[in-house]
């Protein structure tokens, strides 16, 4: 029988429940088990794909094209496994399945009710992942914090699964212990309340991961143990740390892995975190910085932080930099400023390399195009991701090919030179208002030009990378671009779409229609990011 670990959050969100879950996964994997991880998001959206930048944080994309929460990216990075759409669920998704089934008469004339049918569908999805992945452990992170109306039905599912398989289900609460400035001491009360709240859903946490600024002392461990009804050894200290990749090692200091095994009546096992520990050492000894500027559209101050919106890019930069024993330093550059004052563009020279990331709808694009032009002319290493690639093509068309009116039909509907445009199938989607889940999504093969810098980076002729976009380089303009020195470095063999562009005579100028950042792993940095950082170091 497989084992299930539910992870819920207490007190507040944003305390790193996702990386805590991912770290537990890493620990169990390092003890020789097969592990998979699932994320439950309580919102009604079927996926994260319809939310704009800043509302949700990064939309992570799986190989099979799911648009999901950034935590799925954390799981992939920590577990070093590819996950699928089965590993992600939202309230919308669960209800959609139940309603469709009702329409198909699959409930055989029964009254379909929120309870038990919704939690049953949640459980069915969890079991399905276990079966498909043949995992020993399934980690299920419930989004949000306990006490929210939104995630009650998911807690209900967890409770029902425990009732059915009492020996195979463990609950972990990731809670927060604040140290209010005026008091200057760590408070356990909010955690006690969180435990009361989860108790009222019929669930008793087996283990409490206590997040705080500093490590937990013995007195607090004792206090939490008594008031929250857990063994003192099951109160795990989780202080703030510099790098999230240290978390598995920190958890193991409190013996978390074996405590979990004990809950399942399994014997203790040694972990093998050698490579992981080596990574931490490398991070610590990487002192010389590599400075990367990311040109972005300034989002609303109340929005999710940019560091969340572009999480996978940041991580990919880090992985690559560390692999070259450099300390990654990332700077956010608001593109709007370049539109107001061209002189500011000079600041780009202060960085070792520039990234223009993906985005939608065209806000701030003219400033980004100016930044790209500056990188091209001044030979600053440039990496354009998705929209960043499209803008690099527009810039080249305008300023090198003389197509002054070149643009994308995404932000210039009636543009006369639609160098970036929709393919036929996508035009139909938009006319029919079919927006959700209809972009070009997930992994597609790409054939590399053997003369390209990309080939030099990947060292293989055929690659597979993940996509999330609707627009494409318009093939009608390929000839003009190529004649003027743009290299079509990667092509999708089935659909003949341009996936990578480069320009000759530049130390590093690459744009990818796909998102390489989704496939970078801490112990296996992405080849393109690594090549980019190498070029940055040469600058
Ligand atoms: N907005 C562009 C498109 O839909 C690029 C998307 C992206 O950068 N992810 O094609």
Coordinates of C-alpha atoms and ligand atoms in Angstrom, one line a residue:
X1 CA 0.0 0.0 0.0
X2 CA 1.3 3.4 -0.9
X3 CA 1.7 6.2 1.6
X4 CA 0.1 9.6 1.5
X5 CA 1.4 12.7 3.1
X6 CA -0.9 15.8 3.2
X7 CA 0.7 19.1 3.8
X8 CA -1.4 22.0 4.9
X9 CA -0.5 25.5 6.0
X10 CA -1.2 27.4 9.2
X11 CA -1.2 31.1 10.3
X12 CA -0.3 32.7 6.9
X13 CA 0.6 32.0 3.3
X14 CA 3.9 32.7 1.7
X15 CA 6.0 31.0 4.3
X16 CA 7.4 28.4 1.9
X17 CA 5.0 25.5 2.2
X18 CA 5.8 24.6 -1.4
X19 CA 9.5 24.3 -0.9
X20 CA 8.9 22.5 2.4
X21 CA 6.8 19.9 0.6
X22 CA 9.4 19.7 -2.2
X23 CA 12.1 19.3 0.4
X24 CA 10.2 16.4 2.1
X25 CA 10.0 14.8 -1.4
X26 CA 13.8 15.2 -1.8
X27 CA 14.5 13.6 1.6
X28 CA 12.3 10.6 1.0
X29 CA 13.7 10.2 -2.5
X30 CA 17.2 10.3 -1.0
X31 CA 16.2 7.4 1.2
X32 CA 15.5 5.3 -1.8
X33 CA 11.8 5.7 -2.2
X34 CA 9.7 6.6 -5.3
X35 CA 8.1 9.9 -4.6
X36 CA 5.6 12.1 -6.4
X37 CA 4.1 15.4 -5.4
X38 CA 0.7 17.0 -6.1
X39 CA -0.6 20.5 -5.6
X40 CA -4.1 21.4 -4.8
X41 CA -5.1 25.0 -5.5
X42 CA -8.5 26.0 -4.1
X43 CA -9.4 28.6 -6.7
X44 CA -12.2 28.0 -9.2
X45 CA -10.1 28.6 -12.3
X46 CA -9.5 25.3 -14.1
X47 CA -5.9 26.2 -14.4
X48 CA -3.6 29.1 -13.7
X49 CA -3.4 30.0 -17.4
X50 CA -6.1 32.6 -17.5
X51 CA -4.7 34.8 -14.7
X52 CA -2.6 37.8 -15.6
X53 CA 1.0 38.4 -14.5
X54 CA 1.0 39.5 -10.9
X55 CA -2.3 37.9 -9.9
X56 CA -1.0 34.5 -9.4
X57 CA 2.8 34.4 -9.6
X58 CA 4.5 32.2 -12.2
X59 CA 2.4 29.9 -14.4
X60 CA 4.5 26.8 -14.5
X61 CA 4.1 24.5 -17.6
X62 CA 4.5 20.8 -17.5
X63 CA 5.7 18.6 -20.4
X64 CA 2.1 17.6 -21.1
X65 CA 1.0 21.2 -21.3
X66 CA -0.6 21.9 -18.0
X67 CA -0.6 25.5 -16.8
X68 CA -0.1 25.2 -13.1
X69 CA 1.2 26.7 -9.9
X70 CA 4.8 27.6 -9.4
X71 CA 5.0 24.9 -6.6
X72 CA 4.9 22.3 -9.3
X73 CA 8.1 23.8 -10.5
X74 CA 9.5 23.5 -7.0
X75 CA 8.6 19.9 -6.9
X76 CA 10.2 19.2 -10.3
X77 CA 13.4 21.0 -9.3
X78 CA 13.7 19.3 -5.9
X79 CA 12.6 15.8 -7.0
X80 CA 14.3 16.1 -10.4
X81 CA 11.3 14.4 -12.0
X82 CA 8.8 15.5 -14.7
X83 CA 5.3 15.9 -13.4
X84 CA 2.1 15.9 -15.4
X85 CA -1.3 17.5 -15.3
X86 CA -2.5 14.6 -13.1
X87 CA -0.3 16.1 -10.3
X88 CA -2.3 19.4 -10.3
X89 CA -5.9 20.1 -9.3
X90 CA -8.0 23.1 -8.6
X91 CA -11.6 23.4 -7.3
X92 CA -12.6 24.2 -10.9
X93 CA -11.1 21.1 -12.3
X94 CA -12.6 18.8 -9.6
X95 CA -16.1 20.3 -10.1
X96 CA -15.8 20.2 -13.9
X97 CA -15.1 16.4 -13.8
X98 CA -18.0 15.8 -11.4
X99 CA -20.4 17.9 -13.4
X100 CA -19.4 16.2 -16.7
X101 CA -19.9 12.8 -15.1
X102 CA -23.3 13.8 -13.9
X103 CA -24.2 14.9 -17.4
X104 CA -23.1 11.5 -18.7
X105 CA -25.4 9.7 -16.2
X106 CA -22.3 8.2 -14.5
X107 CA -23.8 8.6 -11.1
X108 CA -26.6 6.2 -12.1
X109 CA -29.6 8.3 -11.0
X110 CA -28.1 9.4 -7.6
X111 CA -28.4 12.9 -6.2
X112 CA -24.9 14.3 -6.7
X113 CA -23.8 16.2 -3.6
X114 CA -20.9 18.4 -2.6
X115 CA -20.2 15.8 0.1
X116 CA -19.2 13.1 -0.5
X117 CA -18.9 13.4 -4.3
X118 CA -16.5 16.3 -4.4
X119 CA -14.0 14.8 -1.9
X120 CA -14.4 11.4 -3.6
X121 CA -13.3 12.9 -6.8
X122 CA -10.3 14.5 -5.0
X123 CA -9.4 11.1 -3.6
X124 CA -9.8 9.5 -7.0
X125 CA -7.3 11.9 -8.5
X126 CA -4.8 11.3 -5.8
X127 CA -5.1 7.5 -6.2
X128 CA -4.8 7.9 -10.0
X129 CA -1.4 9.7 -9.6
X130 CA -0.2 7.0 -7.3
X131 CA -1.1 4.3 -9.7
X132 CA 0.3 6.0 -12.7
X133 CA 3.6 6.8 -11.1
X134 CA 3.8 3.7 -8.9
X135 CA 5.0 5.9 -6.1
X136 CA 5.7 4.7 -2.6
X137 CA 4.9 8.2 -1.3
X138 CA 2.4 10.7 -2.7
X139 CA 2.8 14.2 -1.2
X140 CA -0.3 16.3 -1.5
X141 CA 0.1 20.0 -0.7
X142 CA -3.2 21.8 0.0
X143 CA -2.9 25.4 -1.1
X144 CA -3.9 28.3 1.2
X145 CA -4.1 28.1 5.0
X146 CA -6.3 26.1 7.3
X147 CA -9.5 28.0 8.3
X148 CA -10.2 29.2 4.8
X149 CA -13.6 28.3 3.5
X150 CA -12.0 27.5 0.1
X151 CA -9.9 24.5 1.1
X152 CA -12.4 22.8 3.5
X153 CA -13.4 20.2 0.9
X154 CA -9.8 19.2 0.3
X155 CA -9.3 18.8 4.0
X156 CA -12.4 16.7 4.0
X157 CA -10.9 14.5 1.3
X158 CA -7.8 14.1 3.4
X159 CA -9.8 13.2 6.5
X160 CA -11.8 10.6 4.5
X161 CA -8.7 9.0 3.1
X162 CA -7.2 8.7 6.6
X163 CA -10.5 7.1 7.9
X164 CA -10.2 4.5 5.2
X165 CA -6.5 3.9 5.5
X166 CA -5.5 5.0 9.0
X167 CA -2.0 3.6 8.7
X168 CA -1.2 5.1 5.4
X169 CA -2.0 8.7 5.8
X170 CA 0.1 11.3 7.6
X171 CA -0.6 15.0 8.1
X172 CA 2.0 17.7 8.3
X173 CA 1.2 21.3 9.2
X174 CA 3.6 24.0 8.1
X175 CA 3.0 26.9 10.5
X176 CA 4.6 30.2 11.3
X177 CA 5.9 31.6 14.5
X178 CA 6.2 35.3 14.4
X179 CA 8.6 37.4 16.4
X180 CA 6.8 40.8 16.8
X181 CA 9.3 43.6 17.0
X182 CA 7.9 45.3 20.0
X183 CA 7.8 42.0 22.0
X184 CA 11.1 40.6 20.6
X185 CA 10.2 37.0 21.4
X186 CA 8.9 34.1 19.3
X187 CA 5.1 33.5 19.8
X188 CA 3.6 30.0 19.5
X189 CA -0.1 31.1 20.0
X190 CA -1.0 31.6 16.3
X191 CA 0.2 28.0 15.6
X192 CA -1.9 26.7 18.5
X193 CA -4.9 28.4 16.9
X194 CA -4.0 26.9 13.5
X195 CA -3.9 23.4 15.0
X196 CA -7.3 24.0 16.7
X197 CA -8.7 25.0 13.3
X198 CA -7.4 22.0 11.5
X199 CA -8.7 19.9 14.4
X200 CA -12.2 21.2 13.7
X201 CA -11.9 19.7 10.3
X202 CA -11.3 16.3 12.0
X203 CA -7.6 16.3 11.4
X204 CA -4.7 16.1 13.9
X205 CA -1.3 17.0 12.5
X206 CA 1.3 14.3 13.1
X207 CA 4.2 16.6 12.4
X208 CA 4.5 20.4 12.7
X209 CA 7.1 22.3 10.6
X210 CA 7.7 25.5 12.5
X211 CA 8.7 28.3 10.2
X212 CA 10.3 31.3 11.8
X213 CA 13.1 33.8 11.4
X214 CA 15.4 31.9 13.7
X215 CA 15.6 28.2 14.9
X216 CA 13.1 27.1 17.4
X217 CA 14.4 26.7 21.0
X218 CA 13.6 23.8 23.3
X219 CA 11.0 25.7 25.3
X220 CA 9.0 26.5 22.2
X221 CA 9.2 22.9 21.0
X222 CA 7.9 21.8 24.3
X223 CA 5.1 24.3 24.3
X224 CA 4.0 23.4 20.8
X225 CA 4.2 19.7 21.7
X226 CA 1.9 20.1 24.7
X227 CA -0.6 22.5 23.3
X228 CA -0.8 21.1 19.8
X229 CA -0.8 17.5 20.8
X230 CA 2.3 16.3 18.9
X231 CA 5.5 14.5 20.1
X232 CA 8.2 17.0 20.7
X233 CA 10.4 15.2 18.2
X234 CA 7.8 15.9 15.6
X235 CA 8.2 19.7 15.9
X236 CA 10.6 20.5 13.2
X237 CA 12.6 23.7 13.3
X238 CA 12.5 25.6 10.0
X239 CA 14.3 28.9 10.3
X240 CA 14.8 31.4 7.4
X241 CA 17.8 30.5 5.3
X242 CA 19.7 32.0 2.4
X243 CA 19.0 29.3 -0.2
X244 CA 15.9 27.2 -0.4
X245 CA 18.1 24.3 -1.5
X246 CA 19.4 24.1 2.1
X247 CA 15.9 23.2 3.4
X248 CA 16.2 19.4 2.9
X249 CA 19.5 19.4 4.8
X250 CA 18.1 21.6 7.6
X251 CA 15.0 19.3 8.0
X252 CA 17.3 16.3 8.3
X253 CA 19.0 18.0 11.2
X254 CA 15.8 17.5 13.0
X255 CA 15.5 14.0 11.6
X256 CA 12.3 14.7 9.6
X257 CA 12.7 11.9 7.1
X258 CA 12.9 9.2 9.8
X259 CA 10.2 10.8 11.9
X260 CA 7.9 10.5 8.8
X261 CA 8.9 6.9 8.3
X262 CA 8.1 6.2 11.9
X263 CA 4.6 7.6 11.6
X264 CA 4.1 4.9 8.9
X265 CA 5.6 2.2 11.1
X266 CA 8.5 2.0 8.7
X267 CA 12.1 1.5 9.9
X268 CA 14.6 4.4 9.8
X269 CA 16.7 4.7 6.7
X270 CA 19.9 6.7 5.8
X271 CA 19.6 9.5 3.4
X272 CA 21.9 10.0 0.5
X273 CA 22.1 13.8 0.1
X274 CA 25.8 13.9 -1.0
X275 CA 25.2 15.7 -4.3
X276 CA 22.8 18.0 -2.6
X277 CA 25.3 18.9 0.1
X278 CA 27.9 19.5 -2.5
X279 CA 25.5 22.0 -4.2
X280 CA 25.1 23.9 -1.0
X281 CA 28.9 24.1 -0.6
X282 CA 29.2 25.4 -4.1
X283 CA 26.5 28.0 -3.5
X284 CA 28.4 29.1 -0.4
X285 CA 31.8 29.4 -2.1
X286 CA 30.4 31.2 -5.2
X287 CA 31.3 34.7 -4.2
X288 CA 32.2 36.5 -7.5
X289 CA 29.0 37.8 -8.9
X290 CA 27.5 37.6 -12.3
X291 CA 25.0 40.4 -12.8
X292 CA 21.9 39.7 -14.9
X293 CA 19.3 42.4 -15.7
X294 CA 15.8 41.3 -16.4
X295 CA 13.8 43.8 -18.4
X296 CA 10.2 43.7 -17.3
X297 CA 7.0 45.6 -17.4
X298 CA 6.5 47.2 -14.1
X299 CA 3.6 45.5 -12.4
X300 CA 1.2 47.0 -9.9
X301 CA 2.7 47.5 -6.4
X302 CA 0.0 45.3 -4.8
X303 CA 0.7 42.5 -7.2
X304 CA 2.6 39.3 -6.5
X305 CA 6.3 40.1 -6.4
X306 CA 8.3 39.8 -9.7
X307 CA 10.5 37.2 -8.0
X308 CA 7.4 35.0 -7.8
X309 CA 6.2 35.8 -11.3
X310 CA 9.5 34.8 -12.9
X311 CA 10.6 32.1 -10.4
X312 CA 11.8 29.5 -12.9
X313 CA 13.9 32.1 -14.7
X314 CA 15.5 33.2 -11.5
X315 CA 16.2 29.6 -10.5
X316 CA 17.5 28.7 -14.0
X317 CA 20.0 31.7 -13.7
X318 CA 21.0 30.5 -10.3
X319 CA 21.6 26.9 -11.3
X320 CA 23.7 28.0 -14.3
X321 CA 25.7 30.6 -12.3
X322 CA 26.5 28.2 -9.5
X323 CA 27.6 25.5 -11.9
X324 CA 30.3 28.1 -12.9
X325 CA 30.9 29.0 -9.3
X326 CA 29.4 32.5 -9.7
X327 CA 27.1 34.2 -7.4
X328 CA 23.9 35.2 -9.4
X329 CA 22.8 38.7 -8.9
X330 CA 19.5 39.7 -10.5
X331 CA 18.3 43.2 -11.2
X332 CA 14.8 44.2 -12.3
X333 CA 14.7 46.8 -15.0
X334 CA 11.5 48.6 -15.7
X335 CA 11.2 48.9 -19.5
X336 CA 8.8 51.9 -19.4
X337 CA 11.7 54.1 -18.4
X338 CA 13.5 53.3 -21.7
X339 CA 10.4 54.6 -23.5
X340 CA 10.5 57.9 -21.7
X341 CA 14.3 58.5 -21.9
X342 CA 16.7 56.8 -24.3
X343 CA 19.7 57.9 -22.3
X344 CA 18.8 55.5 -19.5
X345 CA 19.6 52.6 -21.8
X346 CA 23.2 53.1 -21.0
X347 CA 22.6 51.4 -17.7
X348 CA 22.4 48.1 -19.6
X349 CA 26.2 48.2 -19.9
X350 CA 26.4 47.7 -16.1
X351 CA 25.2 44.1 -16.4
X352 CA 26.9 41.0 -17.7
X353 CA 23.9 39.9 -19.6
X354 CA 20.2 40.8 -20.2
X355 CA 17.1 38.7 -20.2
X356 CA 13.8 39.7 -21.7
X357 CA 11.2 37.3 -20.4
X358 CA 7.8 36.2 -21.5
X359 CA 4.6 38.3 -21.2
X360 CA 1.3 39.0 -22.7
X361 CA -0.7 41.8 -24.3
X362 CA 2.2 44.1 -25.0
X363 CA 2.5 46.5 -22.1
X364 CA 5.9 48.1 -22.1
X365 CA 7.1 46.3 -25.2
X366 CA 8.5 49.4 -26.9
X367 CA 10.9 49.9 -24.1
X368 CA 11.9 46.2 -24.2
X369 CA 12.5 46.5 -27.9
X370 CA 14.8 49.5 -27.3
X371 CA 16.7 47.4 -24.7
X372 CA 17.1 44.6 -27.2
X373 CA 18.4 47.0 -29.8
X374 CA 20.9 48.3 -27.3
X375 CA 22.1 44.7 -26.5
X376 CA 22.4 43.8 -30.1
X377 CA 24.4 46.9 -31.0
X378 CA 26.6 46.9 -28.0
X379 CA 27.2 43.2 -28.0
X380 CA 25.7 42.6 -24.5
X381 CA 24.8 38.9 -24.0
X382 CA 21.0 38.7 -24.6
X383 CA 18.6 35.9 -23.9
X384 CA 15.0 36.4 -25.1
X385 CA 12.4 34.1 -23.7
X386 CA 9.1 33.7 -25.6
X387 CA 7.8 37.3 -25.9
X388 CA 11.5 38.2 -25.5
X389 CA 12.3 36.2 -28.7
X390 CA 9.3 37.7 -30.5
X391 CA 10.5 41.3 -29.7
X392 CA 14.0 40.4 -30.8
X393 CA 12.6 39.5 -34.2
X394 CA 10.5 42.7 -34.3
X395 CA 13.6 44.8 -33.4
X396 CA 15.7 43.1 -36.1
X397 CA 13.0 43.5 -38.7
X398 CA 12.6 47.2 -37.9
X399 CA 16.2 48.2 -37.5
X400 CA 18.1 45.8 -39.7
X401 CA 15.7 44.8 -42.4
X402 CA 14.2 48.2 -42.7
X403 CA 10.6 47.0 -42.0
X404 CA 9.8 50.0 -39.9
X405 CA 6.2 48.9 -39.3
X406 CA 7.0 45.4 -38.1
X407 CA 5.1 44.3 -35.0
X408 CA 3.0 41.5 -33.5
X409 CA -0.7 41.3 -34.1
X410 CA -1.0 40.6 -30.4
X411 CA -0.4 44.2 -29.5
X412 CA -0.9 45.9 -32.8
X413 CA -4.1 44.4 -34.3
X414 CA -4.0 46.0 -37.7
X415 CA -0.3 46.0 -38.0
X416 CA 0.9 46.3 -41.6
X417 CA 4.0 44.0 -41.2
X418 CA 2.8 41.2 -38.9
X419 CA 6.1 39.6 -38.4
X420 CA 4.7 37.9 -35.3
X421 CA 1.3 36.5 -35.9
X422 CA -1.3 33.9 -35.1
X423 CA -1.4 30.6 -37.1
X424 CA -4.8 29.7 -38.6
X425 CA -5.8 27.4 -35.7
X426 CA -5.2 30.1 -33.1
X427 CA -7.2 32.7 -35.1
X428 CA -10.1 30.3 -34.8
X429 CA -9.7 29.9 -31.1
X430 CA -9.8 33.6 -30.5
X431 CA -12.8 34.2 -32.8
X432 CA -14.7 31.5 -30.8
X433 CA -13.5 33.1 -27.6
X434 CA -11.8 29.8 -26.6
X435 CA -9.1 31.2 -24.4
X436 CA -8.6 28.6 -21.6
X437 CA -5.9 26.0 -22.3
X438 CA -5.8 26.6 -26.1
X439 CA -2.4 28.2 -26.4
X440 CA 0.5 26.2 -27.8
X441 CA 1.3 24.4 -24.6
X442 CA 3.8 21.9 -23.3
X443 CA 6.7 20.0 -24.8
X444 CA 7.4 20.1 -28.6
X445 CA 10.5 18.8 -30.4
X446 CA 12.9 21.2 -32.0
X447 CA 15.6 20.5 -34.5
X448 CA 18.8 22.5 -34.1
X449 CA 20.9 24.0 -36.8
X450 CA 24.3 22.4 -36.4
X451 CA 26.0 25.7 -37.1
X452 CA 24.3 27.5 -34.3
X453 CA 25.4 28.6 -30.9
X454 CA 22.3 26.7 -29.5
X455 CA 23.7 23.5 -30.9
X456 CA 27.0 24.2 -29.3
X457 CA 25.1 24.6 -26.0
X458 CA 22.8 21.6 -26.2
X459 CA 25.3 19.3 -28.0
X460 CA 22.5 17.2 -29.5
X461 CA 20.6 17.7 -32.8
X462 CA 17.1 17.3 -31.4
X463 CA 15.7 18.8 -28.3
X464 CA 12.3 19.0 -26.5
X465 CA 11.2 22.2 -24.8
X466 CA 8.1 23.5 -23.2
X467 CA 5.9 26.2 -24.7
X468 CA 3.3 28.6 -23.6
X469 CA 2.3 31.2 -26.2
X470 CA -0.2 31.8 -28.9
X471 CA 1.8 33.8 -31.4
X472 CA 4.6 32.7 -33.8
X473 CA 7.2 34.0 -36.0
X474 CA 5.5 34.5 -39.4
X475 CA 7.1 32.3 -41.9
X476 CA 6.4 34.7 -44.7
X477 CA 9.2 36.9 -43.4
X478 CA 11.8 34.2 -42.7
X479 CA 13.7 34.9 -46.0
X480 CA 14.2 38.6 -45.3
X481 CA 15.3 38.0 -41.8
X482 CA 17.8 35.3 -42.8
X483 CA 19.2 37.4 -45.6
X484 CA 20.1 40.1 -43.1
X485 CA 21.9 37.8 -40.8
X486 CA 19.3 36.3 -38.5
X487 CA 19.9 32.6 -37.9
X488 CA 16.9 30.2 -37.6
X489 CA 18.7 28.1 -35.1
X490 CA 15.8 25.8 -34.1
X491 CA 12.8 24.6 -36.1
X492 CA 9.8 22.5 -35.1
X493 CA 10.1 19.6 -37.6
X494 CA 6.3 18.8 -37.8
X495 CA 4.9 22.3 -38.1
X496 CA 7.9 24.1 -39.6
X497 CA 7.8 26.8 -36.9
X498 CA 10.8 28.9 -35.8
X499 CA 11.6 28.0 -32.2
X500 CA 15.1 29.7 -31.8
X501 CA 16.6 32.7 -33.4
X502 CA 20.2 33.9 -33.2
X503 CA 22.2 36.6 -34.9
X504 CA 25.6 36.2 -36.3
X505 CA 28.6 38.3 -35.2
X506 CA 27.3 38.7 -31.7
X507 CA 28.9 37.0 -28.6
X508 CA 25.5 35.7 -27.4
X509 CA 22.2 36.7 -28.9
X510 CA 19.5 34.0 -28.6
X511 CA 15.8 34.1 -28.5
X512 CA 13.6 31.1 -27.8
X513 CA 9.9 30.7 -28.6
X514 CA 9.8 28.1 -25.8
X515 CA 10.6 28.5 -22.1
X516 CA 13.9 26.7 -21.3
X517 CA 13.7 27.9 -17.7
X518 CA 11.1 25.2 -16.9
X519 CA 13.5 22.4 -17.4
X520 CA 16.5 23.7 -15.4
X521 CA 17.3 21.7 -12.3
X522 CA 19.7 22.6 -9.5
X523 CA 21.9 19.6 -10.2
X524 CA 21.4 19.8 -13.9
X525 CA 21.5 23.4 -15.1
X526 CA 19.9 24.2 -18.4
X527 CA 22.4 24.1 -21.3
X528 CA 21.2 27.4 -22.8
X529 CA 21.3 29.2 -19.5
X530 CA 24.7 27.8 -18.9
X531 CA 26.0 29.0 -22.3
X532 CA 24.4 32.4 -21.6
X533 CA 26.2 32.7 -18.2
X534 CA 29.5 31.6 -19.8
X535 CA 29.1 34.4 -22.4
X536 CA 28.3 36.8 -19.6
X537 CA 31.5 35.9 -17.8
X538 CA 33.5 36.6 -21.0
X539 CA 32.0 40.1 -21.3
Ligands
LIG1 N1 2.4 36.9 -25.7 C1 3.1 36.0 -26.5 C2 2.3 35.0 -27.2 O1 1.2 34.6 -26.7 C3 4.3 35.4 -25.7 C4 3.9 34.6 -24.6 C5 4.9 34.4 -23.6 O2 5.9 35.1 -23.5 N2 4.8 33.4 -22.7 O3 2.7 34.4 -28.1

